[in-house]
Coordinates of C-alpha atoms in Angstrom, one line a residue:
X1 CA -28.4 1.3 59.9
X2 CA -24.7 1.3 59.4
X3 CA -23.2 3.7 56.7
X4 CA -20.6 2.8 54.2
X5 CA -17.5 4.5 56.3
X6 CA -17.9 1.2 58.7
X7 CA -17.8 -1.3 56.2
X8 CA -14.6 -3.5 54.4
X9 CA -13.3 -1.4 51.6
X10 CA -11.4 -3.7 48.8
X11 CA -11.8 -1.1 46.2
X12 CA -11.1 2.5 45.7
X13 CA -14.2 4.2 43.9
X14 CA -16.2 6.4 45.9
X15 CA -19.8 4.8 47.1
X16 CA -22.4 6.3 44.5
X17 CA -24.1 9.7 46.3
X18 CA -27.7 9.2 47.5
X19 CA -29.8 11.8 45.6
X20 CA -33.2 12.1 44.1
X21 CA -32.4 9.9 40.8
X22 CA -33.1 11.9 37.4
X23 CA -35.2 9.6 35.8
X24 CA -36.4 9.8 32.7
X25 CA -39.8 8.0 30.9
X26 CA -38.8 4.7 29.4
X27 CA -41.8 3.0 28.8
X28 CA -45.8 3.8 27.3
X29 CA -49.1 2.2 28.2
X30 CA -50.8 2.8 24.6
X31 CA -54.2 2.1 24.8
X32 CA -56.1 3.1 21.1
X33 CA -53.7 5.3 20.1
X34 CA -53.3 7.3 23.1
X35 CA -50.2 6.9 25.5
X36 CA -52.3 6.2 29.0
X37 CA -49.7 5.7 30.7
X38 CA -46.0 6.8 31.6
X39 CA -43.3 4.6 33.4
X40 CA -40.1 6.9 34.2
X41 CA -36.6 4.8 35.5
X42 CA -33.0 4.6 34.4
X43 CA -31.0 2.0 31.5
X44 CA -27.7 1.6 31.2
X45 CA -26.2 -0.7 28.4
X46 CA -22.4 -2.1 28.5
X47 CA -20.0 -2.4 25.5
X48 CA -17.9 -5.8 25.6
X49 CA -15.2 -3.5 26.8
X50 CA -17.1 -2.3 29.6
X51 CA -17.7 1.0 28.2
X52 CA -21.7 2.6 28.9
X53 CA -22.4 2.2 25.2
X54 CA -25.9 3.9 26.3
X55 CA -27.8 5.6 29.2
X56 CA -31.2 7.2 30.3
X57 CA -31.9 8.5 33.2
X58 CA -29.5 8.0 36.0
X59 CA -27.5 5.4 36.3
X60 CA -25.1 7.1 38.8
X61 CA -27.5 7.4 42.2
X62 CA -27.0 5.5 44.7
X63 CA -30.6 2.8 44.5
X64 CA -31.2 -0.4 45.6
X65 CA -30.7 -3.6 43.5
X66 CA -33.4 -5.6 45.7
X67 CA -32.8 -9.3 44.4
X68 CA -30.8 -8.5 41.8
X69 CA -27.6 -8.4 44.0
X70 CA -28.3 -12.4 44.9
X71 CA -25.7 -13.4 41.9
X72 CA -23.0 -10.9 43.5
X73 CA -24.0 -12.2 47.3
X74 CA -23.5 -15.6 46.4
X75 CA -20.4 -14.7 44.9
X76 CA -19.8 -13.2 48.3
X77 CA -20.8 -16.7 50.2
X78 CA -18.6 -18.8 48.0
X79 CA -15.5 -16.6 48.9
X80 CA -16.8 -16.5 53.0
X81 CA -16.5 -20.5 53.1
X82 CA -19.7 -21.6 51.8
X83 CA -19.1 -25.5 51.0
X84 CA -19.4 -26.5 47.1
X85 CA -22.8 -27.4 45.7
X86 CA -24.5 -29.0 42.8
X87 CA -25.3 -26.6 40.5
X88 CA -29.0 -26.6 40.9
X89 CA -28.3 -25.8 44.8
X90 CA -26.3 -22.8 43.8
X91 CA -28.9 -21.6 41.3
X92 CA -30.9 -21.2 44.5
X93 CA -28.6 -19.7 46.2
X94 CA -29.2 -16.6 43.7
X95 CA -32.7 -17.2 43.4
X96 CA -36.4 -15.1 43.8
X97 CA -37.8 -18.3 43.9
X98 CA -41.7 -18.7 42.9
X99 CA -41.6 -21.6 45.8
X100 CA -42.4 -24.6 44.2
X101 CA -41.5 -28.1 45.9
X102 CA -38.2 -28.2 44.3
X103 CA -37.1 -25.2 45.6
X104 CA -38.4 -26.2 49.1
X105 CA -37.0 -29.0 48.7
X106 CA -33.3 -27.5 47.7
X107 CA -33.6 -25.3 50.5
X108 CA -34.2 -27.6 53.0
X109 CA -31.3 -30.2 51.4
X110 CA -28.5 -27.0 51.9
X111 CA -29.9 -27.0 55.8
X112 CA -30.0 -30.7 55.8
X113 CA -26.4 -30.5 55.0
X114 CA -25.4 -27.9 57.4
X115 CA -27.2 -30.1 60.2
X116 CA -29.6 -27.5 60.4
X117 CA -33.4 -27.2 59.9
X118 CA -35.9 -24.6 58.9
X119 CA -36.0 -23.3 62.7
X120 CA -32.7 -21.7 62.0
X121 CA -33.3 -19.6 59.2
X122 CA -34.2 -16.1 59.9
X123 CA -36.2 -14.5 57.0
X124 CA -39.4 -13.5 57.0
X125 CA -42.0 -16.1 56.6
X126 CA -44.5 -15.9 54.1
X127 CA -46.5 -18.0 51.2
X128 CA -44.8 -18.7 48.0
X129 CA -44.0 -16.0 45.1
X130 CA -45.3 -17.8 42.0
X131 CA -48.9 -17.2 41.8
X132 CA -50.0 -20.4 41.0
X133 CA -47.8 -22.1 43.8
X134 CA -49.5 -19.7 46.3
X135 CA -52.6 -20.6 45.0
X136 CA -52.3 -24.2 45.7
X137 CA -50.4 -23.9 48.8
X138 CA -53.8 -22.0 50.3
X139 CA -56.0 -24.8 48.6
X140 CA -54.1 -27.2 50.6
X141 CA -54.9 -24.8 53.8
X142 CA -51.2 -24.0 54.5
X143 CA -49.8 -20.3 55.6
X144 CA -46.2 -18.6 55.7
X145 CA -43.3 -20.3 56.3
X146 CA -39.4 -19.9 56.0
X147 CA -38.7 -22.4 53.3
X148 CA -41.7 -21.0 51.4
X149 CA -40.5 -17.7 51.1
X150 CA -38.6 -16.2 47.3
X151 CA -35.1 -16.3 49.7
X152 CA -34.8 -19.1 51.6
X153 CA -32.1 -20.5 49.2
X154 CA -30.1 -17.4 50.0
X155 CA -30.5 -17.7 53.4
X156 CA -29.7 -21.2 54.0
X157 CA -26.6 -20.8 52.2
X158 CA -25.9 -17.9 54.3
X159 CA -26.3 -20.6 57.5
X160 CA -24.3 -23.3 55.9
X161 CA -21.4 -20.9 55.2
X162 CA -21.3 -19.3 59.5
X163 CA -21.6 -22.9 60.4
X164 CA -18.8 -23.8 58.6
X165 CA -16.8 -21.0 59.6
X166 CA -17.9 -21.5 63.0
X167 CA -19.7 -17.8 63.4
X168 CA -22.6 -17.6 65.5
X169 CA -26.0 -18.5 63.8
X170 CA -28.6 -16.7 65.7
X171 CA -27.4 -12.9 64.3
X172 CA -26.3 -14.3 60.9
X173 CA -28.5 -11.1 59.3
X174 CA -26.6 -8.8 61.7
X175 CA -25.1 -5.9 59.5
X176 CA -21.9 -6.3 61.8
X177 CA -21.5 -10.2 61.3
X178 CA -18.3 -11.2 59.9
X179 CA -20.2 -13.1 57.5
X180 CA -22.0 -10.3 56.0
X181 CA -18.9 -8.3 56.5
X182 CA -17.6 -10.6 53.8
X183 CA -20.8 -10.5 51.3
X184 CA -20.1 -6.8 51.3
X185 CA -16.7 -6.8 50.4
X186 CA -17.5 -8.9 47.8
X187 CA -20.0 -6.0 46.3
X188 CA -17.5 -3.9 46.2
X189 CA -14.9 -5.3 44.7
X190 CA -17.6 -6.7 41.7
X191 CA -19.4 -3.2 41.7
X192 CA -16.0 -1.0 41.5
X193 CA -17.7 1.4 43.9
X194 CA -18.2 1.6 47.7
X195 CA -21.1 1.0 49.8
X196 CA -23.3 4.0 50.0
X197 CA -25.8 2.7 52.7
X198 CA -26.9 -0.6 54.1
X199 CA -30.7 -1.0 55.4
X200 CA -32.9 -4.4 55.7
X201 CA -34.2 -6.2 52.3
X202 CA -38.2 -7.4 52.8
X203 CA -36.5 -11.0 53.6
X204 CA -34.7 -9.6 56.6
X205 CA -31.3 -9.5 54.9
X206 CA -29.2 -6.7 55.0
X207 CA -29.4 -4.7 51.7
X208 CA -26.2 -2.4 50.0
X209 CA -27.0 0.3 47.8
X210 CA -24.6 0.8 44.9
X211 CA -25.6 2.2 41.3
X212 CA -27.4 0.7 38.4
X213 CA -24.2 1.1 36.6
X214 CA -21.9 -0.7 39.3
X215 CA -24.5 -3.5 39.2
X216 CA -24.6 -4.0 35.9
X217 CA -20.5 -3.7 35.9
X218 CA -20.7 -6.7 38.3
X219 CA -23.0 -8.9 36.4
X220 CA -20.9 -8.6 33.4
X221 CA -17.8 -9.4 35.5
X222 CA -19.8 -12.6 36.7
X223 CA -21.3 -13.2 32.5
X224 CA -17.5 -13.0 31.6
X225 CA -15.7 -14.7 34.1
X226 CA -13.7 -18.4 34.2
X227 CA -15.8 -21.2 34.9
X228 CA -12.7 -22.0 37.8
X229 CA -14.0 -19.0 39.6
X230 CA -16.5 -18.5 42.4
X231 CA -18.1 -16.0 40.0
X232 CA -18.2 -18.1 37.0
X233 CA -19.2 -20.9 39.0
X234 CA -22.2 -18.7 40.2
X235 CA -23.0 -17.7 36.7
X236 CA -22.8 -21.5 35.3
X237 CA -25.6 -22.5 37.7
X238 CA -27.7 -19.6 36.9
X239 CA -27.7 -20.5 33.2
X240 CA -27.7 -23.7 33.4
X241 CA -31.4 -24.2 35.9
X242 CA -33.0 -20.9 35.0
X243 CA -36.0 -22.5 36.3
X244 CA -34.0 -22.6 40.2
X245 CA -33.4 -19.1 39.7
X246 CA -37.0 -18.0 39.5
X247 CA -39.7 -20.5 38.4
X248 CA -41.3 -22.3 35.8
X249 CA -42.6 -20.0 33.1
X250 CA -41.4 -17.0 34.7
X251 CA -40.1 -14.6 32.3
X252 CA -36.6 -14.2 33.9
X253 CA -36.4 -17.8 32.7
X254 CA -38.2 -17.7 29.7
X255 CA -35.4 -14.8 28.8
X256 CA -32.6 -17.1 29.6
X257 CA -33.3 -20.2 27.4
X258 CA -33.9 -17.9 24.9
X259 CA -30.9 -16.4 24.8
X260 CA -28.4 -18.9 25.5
X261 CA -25.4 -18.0 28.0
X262 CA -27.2 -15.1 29.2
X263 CA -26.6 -14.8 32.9
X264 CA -30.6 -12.8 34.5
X265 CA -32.0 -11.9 37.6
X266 CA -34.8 -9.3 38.4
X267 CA -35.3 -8.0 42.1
X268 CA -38.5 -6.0 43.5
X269 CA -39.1 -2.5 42.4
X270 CA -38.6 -3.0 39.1
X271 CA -34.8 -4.1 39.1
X272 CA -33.4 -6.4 36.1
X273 CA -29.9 -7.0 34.8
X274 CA -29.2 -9.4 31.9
X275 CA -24.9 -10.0 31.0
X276 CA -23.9 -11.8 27.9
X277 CA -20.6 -14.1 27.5
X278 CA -19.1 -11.5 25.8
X279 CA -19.3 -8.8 28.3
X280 CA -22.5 -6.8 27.2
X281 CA -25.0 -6.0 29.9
X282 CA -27.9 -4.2 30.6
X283 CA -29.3 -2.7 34.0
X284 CA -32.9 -1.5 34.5
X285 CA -34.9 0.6 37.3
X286 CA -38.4 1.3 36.8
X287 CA -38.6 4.3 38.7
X288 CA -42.2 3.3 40.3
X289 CA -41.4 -0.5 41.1
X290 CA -43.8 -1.6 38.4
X291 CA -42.9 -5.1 37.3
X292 CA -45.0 -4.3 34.1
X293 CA -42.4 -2.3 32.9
X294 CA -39.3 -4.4 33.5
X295 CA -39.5 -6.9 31.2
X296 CA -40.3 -5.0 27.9
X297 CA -37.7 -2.2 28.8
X298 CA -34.9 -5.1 29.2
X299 CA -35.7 -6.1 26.0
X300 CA -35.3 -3.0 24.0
X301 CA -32.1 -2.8 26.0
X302 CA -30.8 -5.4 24.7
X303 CA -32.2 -4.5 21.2
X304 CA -29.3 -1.8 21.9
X305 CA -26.8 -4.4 23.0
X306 CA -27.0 -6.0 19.6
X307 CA -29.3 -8.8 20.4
X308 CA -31.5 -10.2 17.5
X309 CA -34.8 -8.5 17.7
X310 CA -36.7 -11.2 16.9
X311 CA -35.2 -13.5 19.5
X312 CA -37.0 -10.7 21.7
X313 CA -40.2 -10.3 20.3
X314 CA -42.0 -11.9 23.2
X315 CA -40.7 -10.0 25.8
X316 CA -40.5 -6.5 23.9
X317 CA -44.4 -5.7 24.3
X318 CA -47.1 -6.5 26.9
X319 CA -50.8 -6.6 25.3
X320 CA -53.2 -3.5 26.3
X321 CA -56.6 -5.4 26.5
X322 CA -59.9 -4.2 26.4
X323 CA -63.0 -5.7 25.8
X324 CA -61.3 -9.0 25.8
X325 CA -59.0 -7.7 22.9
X326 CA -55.4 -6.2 22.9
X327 CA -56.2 -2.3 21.9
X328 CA -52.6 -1.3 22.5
X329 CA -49.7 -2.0 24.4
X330 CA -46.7 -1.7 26.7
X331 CA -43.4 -0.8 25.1
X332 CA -40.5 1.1 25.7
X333 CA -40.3 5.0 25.0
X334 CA -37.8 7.4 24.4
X335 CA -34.8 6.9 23.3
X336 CA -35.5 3.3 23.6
X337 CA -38.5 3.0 21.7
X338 CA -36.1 2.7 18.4
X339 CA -35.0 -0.7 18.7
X340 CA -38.3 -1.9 20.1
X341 CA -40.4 -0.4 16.8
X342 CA -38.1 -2.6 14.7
X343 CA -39.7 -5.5 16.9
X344 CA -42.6 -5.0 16.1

């Protein structure tokens, strides 16, 4: 594990301090009436101006942004060398992708391009995300592989750029390789805050932990930046093939072509950021990693960033159902619950 104190520093802010976060409850399970169940986390919602226009919970503790860093790390690979790409291929790039054969596919063109092949890459193998890719990938008797896995686009990229460079290949993941030296310069500078610990991310990659609110600075720095920029170019791709990002009918991309320009990602653990044009952004942590939660506290977030609420209905509630019947739902609570009821 390396701490912060060994890693580039391109900006001045201290790195966020690891603590216990204060989180605080930000979403109900009503079932009948009765509030079953309690998810606690942390929201933080940007002005245009980049002012926290609202908080709950804490959005200062150091955390981990899981995939929700890819935008900022493919930021990061665009400034270390990575060769330009079509726009669909840089989607992937930033993608959790569900692991259907045009993400495969993608994947394997970026090696294909590097002169490199799935035997190079060095995440963890396993079957795809989306449930009904996996399902049909075991009907057709196959198991874990490289390409299959949600990050293969990241890592592919992160191949094609230490080829190009001419850095060794073999310890590309290696916290000390100049390459990833580079991605996490790259979160600083976007974040506005220092490092405050690097570990391993499920996909083998080294992960940095900043705050929910430097995150969600950085995704509004990619959501307002010049399309002549590695981080507007990143944030063009993103809106532009949602479906690359994520998968078809996944509700990261759903959220997207709803709201048009919207730059999205979610990571594990219950992580989301969503960044308008204009500068406004939100940043969610569901305290307990539920990816129940994520979706309908995003939405009432963005309730708060102005966003019409009707353009959110679908994603502000997820049916309780019993008996074959929704008896309730899942919402936001708190001080969140406000825009959400008007929803409704």
């Amino acid at each position: 594990m390396m701490s912060h104190t060994t890693l580039p520093r391109r900006v001045s802010g201290e790195p966020p301090v690891i603590r216990e976060p204060a989180h605080v409850p930000v979403a109900h399970v009503v079932r009948g009436g009765v509030v079953e169940g309690v998810h606690h986390g942390s929201v933080v919602v940007l002005a245009a101006d980049g002012s926290v226009e609202f908080q709950a919970g804490d959005i200062e503790a150091a955390f981990y942004p899981r995939s929700a860093l890819k935008p900022v790390q493919a930021v990061g690979l665009l400034r270390a060398g990575l060769p330009p790409l079509d726009d669909e291929s840089l989607a992937l790039v930033a993608a959790s992708h569900s692991g259907e054969e045009r993400h495969q596919t993608t994947a394997r063109r970026i090696l294909d391009a590097a002169g490199l092949t799935e035997d190079d890459l060095r995440n963890v193998p396993d079957l795809p995300y989306g449930a009904a890719e996996r399902d049909a990938w075991l009907r057709r008797g196959l198991g874990p592989t490289r390409l299959a896995q949600n990050c293969s686009g990241k890592h592919a990229a992160m191949l094609m750029t230490a080829r190009t460079r001419g850095w060794r290949l073999e310890n590309y993941l290696d916290p000390g390789h100049p390459l990833q030296w580079e991605i996490a310069a790259t979160v600083e500078e976007l974040t506005g805050q220092g490092i405050a610990r690097v570990t391993v991310d499920g996909c083998g990659a080294p992960l940095f932990s900043v705050s929910l609110h430097g995150l969600t600075r950085a995704a509004a720095r990619l959501a307002t930046a010049a399309p002549d920029t590695d981080e507007g170019r990143v944030a063009q791709a993103m809106r532009a093939h949602p479906e690359m990002v994520s998968g078809q009918g996944r509700d990261v991309a759903r959220l997207t072509r709803a709201l048009p320009g919207l730059l999205a990602k979610d990571g594990f653990e219950g992580v989301q950021i969503a960044a308008l044009p204009d500068g406004r952004a939100v940043g969610v942590k569901i305290a307990d990693g539920a990816d129940r939660a994520r979706m309908p506290v995003t939405a009432a977030a963005l309730a708060r960033c102005g966003v019409d609420p009707q353009i959110l209905t679908e994603f502000a509630a997820t049916p309780v159902i019993g008996g074959g019947a929704a008896v309730g739902a899942l919402q936001a609570a708190g001080a969140l619950a406000a825009p959400v009821s008007a929803i409704a």
